[in-house]
Amino acid sequence: MHPIQAVIFDFDGTILDTETHEFRRWQALYRDHNRELPLQEWQRGIGTWDAFDPWAGLPDHVQQNRQAVHAQLLETIHADIQAADLRPGVRAVLDAIRPAGLRLALATSSDRAWVTRWLEQHDLLGHFETLATRDDVTRVKPDPELYTLAVHRLGLKPHQCLAVEDSLNGATAAAAAGLHVVVVPNEVTRTQAFLPEWGRVDGYEGGLESLLATVRN
């Protein structure tokens, strides 16, 4: 029997690359005002909540009109995500999990309404046995609480679960909860300083087998 009995996916950036769309729109906003948004700074906020304030680097007059600017920005970001497909190969991986005798859950620092919206759009909501979201915990990633909750709901032990993540904050949370970790980075997370003991694959083209192969007994 394979030591892994369940796979717990992150959502943003891991299943649907919402993160790259968001960064590109914020980067464009900065450039509209002759500012640069450093990717390394932005990365601090990926996979978590309130770890980086992008408004602080914008001119005062933009911040004074923050409500209107933010509304327009969110409209464009959501339109980009609406038009986007899932990350290449991830649907085949998700489709393969149950036939392989594994269970599937989701652990995300985003709220339930956000992930439900996009999972339903891509007809994926029914794939997941449970969703652990920031609505369910007091501390989001990199705190391990989300993963601890997901594992508890599955009735398993952490070492029986593989976390699939795209960000340093997310992988840190999963490792702290005692799960095996595989990182599948996207465009805005691939330069993060992932620990060498974590598994890493650069895409889903190798299927479920490539993720499970990173697990060290």
CSV table of C-alpha atoms in Angstrom, one decimal:
chain,number,residue,atom,x,y,z
A,1,MET,CA,0.0,0.0,0.0
A,2,HIS,CA,1.3,3.5,-0.8
A,3,PRO,CA,2.0,5.5,2.3
A,4,ILE,CA,-0.2,8.3,1.0
A,5,GLN,CA,-3.9,7.9,1.5
A,6,ALA,CA,-5.0,11.5,0.7
A,7,VAL,CA,-3.9,14.5,-1.3
A,8,ILE,CA,-4.7,17.9,0.0
A,9,PHE,CA,-4.5,20.7,-2.6
A,10,ASP,CA,-4.0,24.4,-2.1
A,11,PHE,CA,-6.2,26.4,-4.4
A,12,ASP,CA,-4.9,29.8,-5.6
A,13,GLY,CA,-1.9,29.4,-7.8
A,14,THR,CA,-2.0,25.6,-7.4
A,15,ILE,CA,-5.2,24.6,-9.2
A,16,LEU,CA,-6.1,27.9,-10.8
A,17,ASP,CA,-3.4,30.5,-11.2
A,18,THR,CA,-5.2,33.5,-9.8
A,19,GLU,CA,-2.0,34.7,-8.3
A,20,THR,CA,-0.2,35.6,-11.6
A,21,HIS,CA,-3.2,37.5,-12.8
A,22,GLU,CA,-3.4,39.5,-9.6
A,23,PHE,CA,0.3,40.3,-9.6
A,24,ARG,CA,0.3,41.4,-13.2
A,25,ARG,CA,-2.6,43.8,-12.6
A,26,TRP,CA,-1.0,45.3,-9.5
A,27,GLN,CA,2.3,45.6,-11.4
A,28,ALA,CA,0.5,47.5,-14.2
A,29,LEU,CA,-1.1,49.8,-11.6
A,30,TYR,CA,2.3,50.6,-10.2
A,31,ARG,CA,3.8,51.2,-13.6
A,32,ASP,CA,0.9,53.6,-14.4
A,33,HIS,CA,2.3,55.7,-11.6
A,34,ASN,CA,5.9,55.3,-12.5
A,35,ARG,CA,6.5,52.8,-9.7
A,36,GLU,CA,7.8,49.3,-9.7
A,37,LEU,CA,6.3,46.5,-7.7
A,38,PRO,CA,9.1,44.0,-6.7
A,39,LEU,CA,8.2,40.4,-7.1
A,40,GLN,CA,10.1,39.5,-4.0
A,41,GLU,CA,8.0,41.8,-1.9
A,42,TRP,CA,4.8,40.6,-3.5
A,43,GLN,CA,5.8,37.0,-2.8
A,44,ARG,CA,5.6,37.6,1.0
A,45,GLY,CA,1.8,37.8,0.7
A,46,ILE,CA,1.3,34.8,-1.5
A,47,GLY,CA,-0.6,32.0,0.2
A,48,THR,CA,-1.4,34.0,3.3
A,49,TRP,CA,-3.4,37.1,4.3
A,50,ASP,CA,-2.3,40.6,5.2
A,51,ALA,CA,1.4,39.9,5.1
A,52,PHE,CA,2.1,42.5,2.4
A,53,ASP,CA,0.3,45.8,1.8
A,54,PRO,CA,0.6,46.7,-1.9
A,55,TRP,CA,-1.0,50.1,-1.3
A,56,ALA,CA,2.0,51.3,0.7
A,57,GLY,CA,4.1,51.6,-2.4
A,58,LEU,CA,1.7,53.8,-4.4
A,59,PRO,CA,1.5,57.6,-4.4
A,60,ASP,CA,-0.7,59.4,-1.9
A,61,HIS,CA,-3.2,60.6,-4.4
A,62,VAL,CA,-3.9,56.9,-5.4
A,63,GLN,CA,-4.3,55.9,-1.8
A,64,GLN,CA,-6.7,58.7,-1.2
A,65,ASN,CA,-8.9,57.3,-4.1
A,66,ARG,CA,-8.3,53.8,-2.9
A,67,GLN,CA,-11.9,52.6,-2.9
A,68,ALA,CA,-12.5,53.5,-6.6
A,69,VAL,CA,-9.1,52.3,-7.7
A,70,HIS,CA,-9.5,49.0,-5.9
A,71,ALA,CA,-13.0,48.4,-7.3
A,72,GLN,CA,-11.7,48.9,-10.9
A,73,LEU,CA,-8.6,46.8,-10.2
A,74,LEU,CA,-10.7,43.9,-8.8
A,75,GLU,CA,-13.0,44.1,-11.8
A,76,THR,CA,-10.1,43.5,-14.2
A,77,ILE,CA,-8.5,40.8,-12.0
A,78,HIS,CA,-11.8,38.9,-11.8
A,79,ALA,CA,-12.3,39.2,-15.5
A,80,ASP,CA,-8.8,37.8,-16.1
A,81,ILE,CA,-9.5,34.9,-13.8
A,82,GLN,CA,-13.0,34.3,-15.3
A,83,ALA,CA,-11.4,33.9,-18.7
A,84,ALA,CA,-8.5,31.7,-17.5
A,85,ASP,CA,-8.3,27.9,-17.6
A,86,LEU,CA,-7.0,25.7,-14.9
A,87,ARG,CA,-3.3,25.1,-14.7
A,88,PRO,CA,-2.2,22.7,-17.5
A,89,GLY,CA,-2.6,19.1,-16.5
A,90,VAL,CA,-4.2,19.7,-13.1
A,91,ARG,CA,-7.6,18.4,-14.0
A,92,ALA,CA,-6.2,15.1,-15.1
A,93,VAL,CA,-4.4,14.8,-11.7
A,94,LEU,CA,-7.6,15.6,-9.8
A,95,ASP,CA,-9.6,13.2,-11.9
A,96,ALA,CA,-7.0,10.4,-11.2
A,97,ILE,CA,-7.1,10.7,-7.4
A,98,ARG,CA,-10.2,8.8,-6.5
A,99,PRO,CA,-9.6,6.0,-9.1
A,100,ALA,CA,-6.2,5.6,-7.5
A,101,GLY,CA,-7.9,4.8,-4.2
A,102,LEU,CA,-6.9,8.1,-2.6
A,103,ARG,CA,-9.0,10.8,-1.0
A,104,LEU,CA,-9.0,14.5,-1.9
A,105,ALA,CA,-9.3,17.7,0.2
A,106,LEU,CA,-8.5,21.3,-0.1
A,107,ALA,CA,-6.8,23.7,2.3
A,108,THR,CA,-6.7,27.4,1.4
A,109,SER,CA,-6.1,30.8,3.0
A,110,SER,CA,-8.9,32.1,0.8
A,111,ASP,CA,-12.5,32.2,2.0
A,112,ARG,CA,-15.1,29.6,1.1
A,113,ALA,CA,-17.1,31.9,-1.2
A,114,TRP,CA,-14.0,32.6,-3.4
A,115,VAL,CA,-12.9,29.0,-3.9
A,116,THR,CA,-16.4,27.7,-4.3
A,117,ARG,CA,-17.1,30.2,-7.0
A,118,TRP,CA,-14.1,29.0,-9.2
A,119,LEU,CA,-14.4,25.3,-8.4
A,120,GLU,CA,-18.0,25.4,-9.5
A,121,GLN,CA,-17.1,27.3,-12.7
A,122,HIS,CA,-14.6,24.5,-13.6
A,123,ASP,CA,-16.9,21.7,-12.4
A,124,LEU,CA,-14.5,20.6,-9.7
A,125,LEU,CA,-16.3,21.2,-6.4
A,126,GLY,CA,-17.6,17.7,-6.2
A,127,HIS,CA,-14.1,16.3,-6.4
A,128,PHE,CA,-13.3,17.4,-2.9
A,129,GLU,CA,-14.3,15.5,0.2
A,130,THR,CA,-13.8,18.6,2.4
A,131,LEU,CA,-12.7,22.2,2.1
A,132,ALA,CA,-10.7,23.9,4.8
A,133,THR,CA,-10.8,27.7,4.3
A,134,ARG,CA,-9.9,30.8,6.2
A,135,ASP,CA,-13.5,31.0,7.3
A,136,ASP,CA,-12.8,27.8,9.4
A,137,VAL,CA,-9.6,28.8,11.3
A,138,THR,CA,-8.2,31.6,13.4
A,139,ARG,CA,-4.8,31.6,11.6
A,140,VAL,CA,-4.1,31.1,7.9
A,141,LYS,CA,-0.9,29.8,6.3
A,142,PRO,CA,2.0,29.7,7.1
A,143,ASP,CA,0.4,28.6,10.3
A,144,PRO,CA,-0.4,24.9,10.1
A,145,GLU,CA,-4.0,25.2,11.3
A,146,LEU,CA,-5.6,24.8,7.9
A,147,TYR,CA,-3.8,21.6,7.2
A,148,THR,CA,-4.3,20.2,10.7
A,149,LEU,CA,-8.0,20.8,10.2
A,150,ALA,CA,-8.2,19.2,6.8
A,151,VAL,CA,-6.3,16.1,8.0
A,152,HIS,CA,-8.6,15.9,11.1
A,153,ARG,CA,-11.7,16.1,8.9
A,154,LEU,CA,-10.4,13.2,6.8
A,155,GLY,CA,-9.8,11.2,9.9
A,156,LEU,CA,-6.2,10.5,8.9
A,157,LYS,CA,-2.7,11.1,10.3
A,158,PRO,CA,-0.5,13.9,8.8
A,159,HIS,CA,2.1,11.5,7.5
A,160,GLN,CA,-0.7,9.8,5.4
A,161,CYS,CA,-1.3,13.0,3.5
A,162,LEU,CA,0.5,14.8,0.7
A,163,ALA,CA,0.0,18.5,0.4
A,164,VAL,CA,0.3,20.1,-3.1
A,165,GLU,CA,1.3,23.7,-2.9
A,166,ASP,CA,2.7,26.5,-5.0
A,167,SER,CA,4.0,29.0,-2.4
A,168,LEU,CA,6.5,29.2,0.4
A,169,ASN,CA,3.8,30.2,2.9
A,170,GLY,CA,1.7,27.2,1.9
A,171,ALA,CA,4.5,24.7,1.9
A,172,THR,CA,5.7,25.9,5.3
A,173,ALA,CA,2.2,25.4,6.7
A,174,ALA,CA,1.9,21.9,5.4
A,175,ALA,CA,5.3,20.9,6.6
A,176,ALA,CA,4.6,22.4,10.1
A,177,ALA,CA,1.4,20.3,10.2
A,178,GLY,CA,3.5,17.1,9.5
A,179,LEU,CA,2.4,16.4,6.0
A,180,HIS,CA,4.5,15.4,3.1
A,181,VAL,CA,4.9,18.4,0.7
A,182,VAL,CA,5.3,18.7,-3.0
A,183,VAL,CA,5.6,22.2,-4.5
A,184,VAL,CA,4.3,22.9,-8.0
A,185,PRO,CA,5.3,26.5,-8.4
A,186,ASN,CA,3.8,29.0,-10.9
A,187,GLU,CA,5.1,32.0,-12.6
A,188,VAL,CA,5.2,34.3,-9.6
A,189,THR,CA,6.3,31.7,-7.0
A,190,ARG,CA,9.0,29.7,-8.9
A,191,THR,CA,11.8,31.8,-7.5
A,192,GLN,CA,10.9,31.4,-3.9
A,193,ALA,CA,13.3,29.7,-1.5
A,194,PHE,CA,11.6,26.3,-1.2
A,195,LEU,CA,13.4,23.9,1.2
A,196,PRO,CA,15.3,21.1,-0.5
A,197,GLU,CA,13.6,18.4,1.6
A,198,TRP,CA,10.2,19.3,-0.1
A,199,GLY,CA,9.3,17.6,-3.3
A,200,ARG,CA,9.1,19.8,-6.3
A,201,VAL,CA,7.8,19.3,-9.8
A,202,ASP,CA,7.5,22.1,-12.3
A,203,GLY,CA,4.1,21.2,-13.7
A,204,TYR,CA,1.4,18.6,-13.8
A,205,GLU,CA,2.3,17.0,-17.1
A,206,GLY,CA,3.7,13.9,-15.3
A,207,GLY,CA,0.3,13.2,-13.8
A,208,LEU,CA,-0.5,12.0,-10.3
A,209,GLU,CA,2.4,9.6,-10.3
A,210,SER,CA,4.9,12.5,-10.5
A,211,LEU,CA,3.5,14.0,-7.4
A,212,LEU,CA,3.4,10.7,-5.4
A,213,ALA,CA,6.9,9.9,-6.6
A,214,THR,CA,8.3,12.8,-4.5
A,215,VAL,CA,7.2,11.2,-1.2
A,216,ARG,CA,10.0,9.7,0.8
A,217,ASN,CA,9.0,6.9,3.0
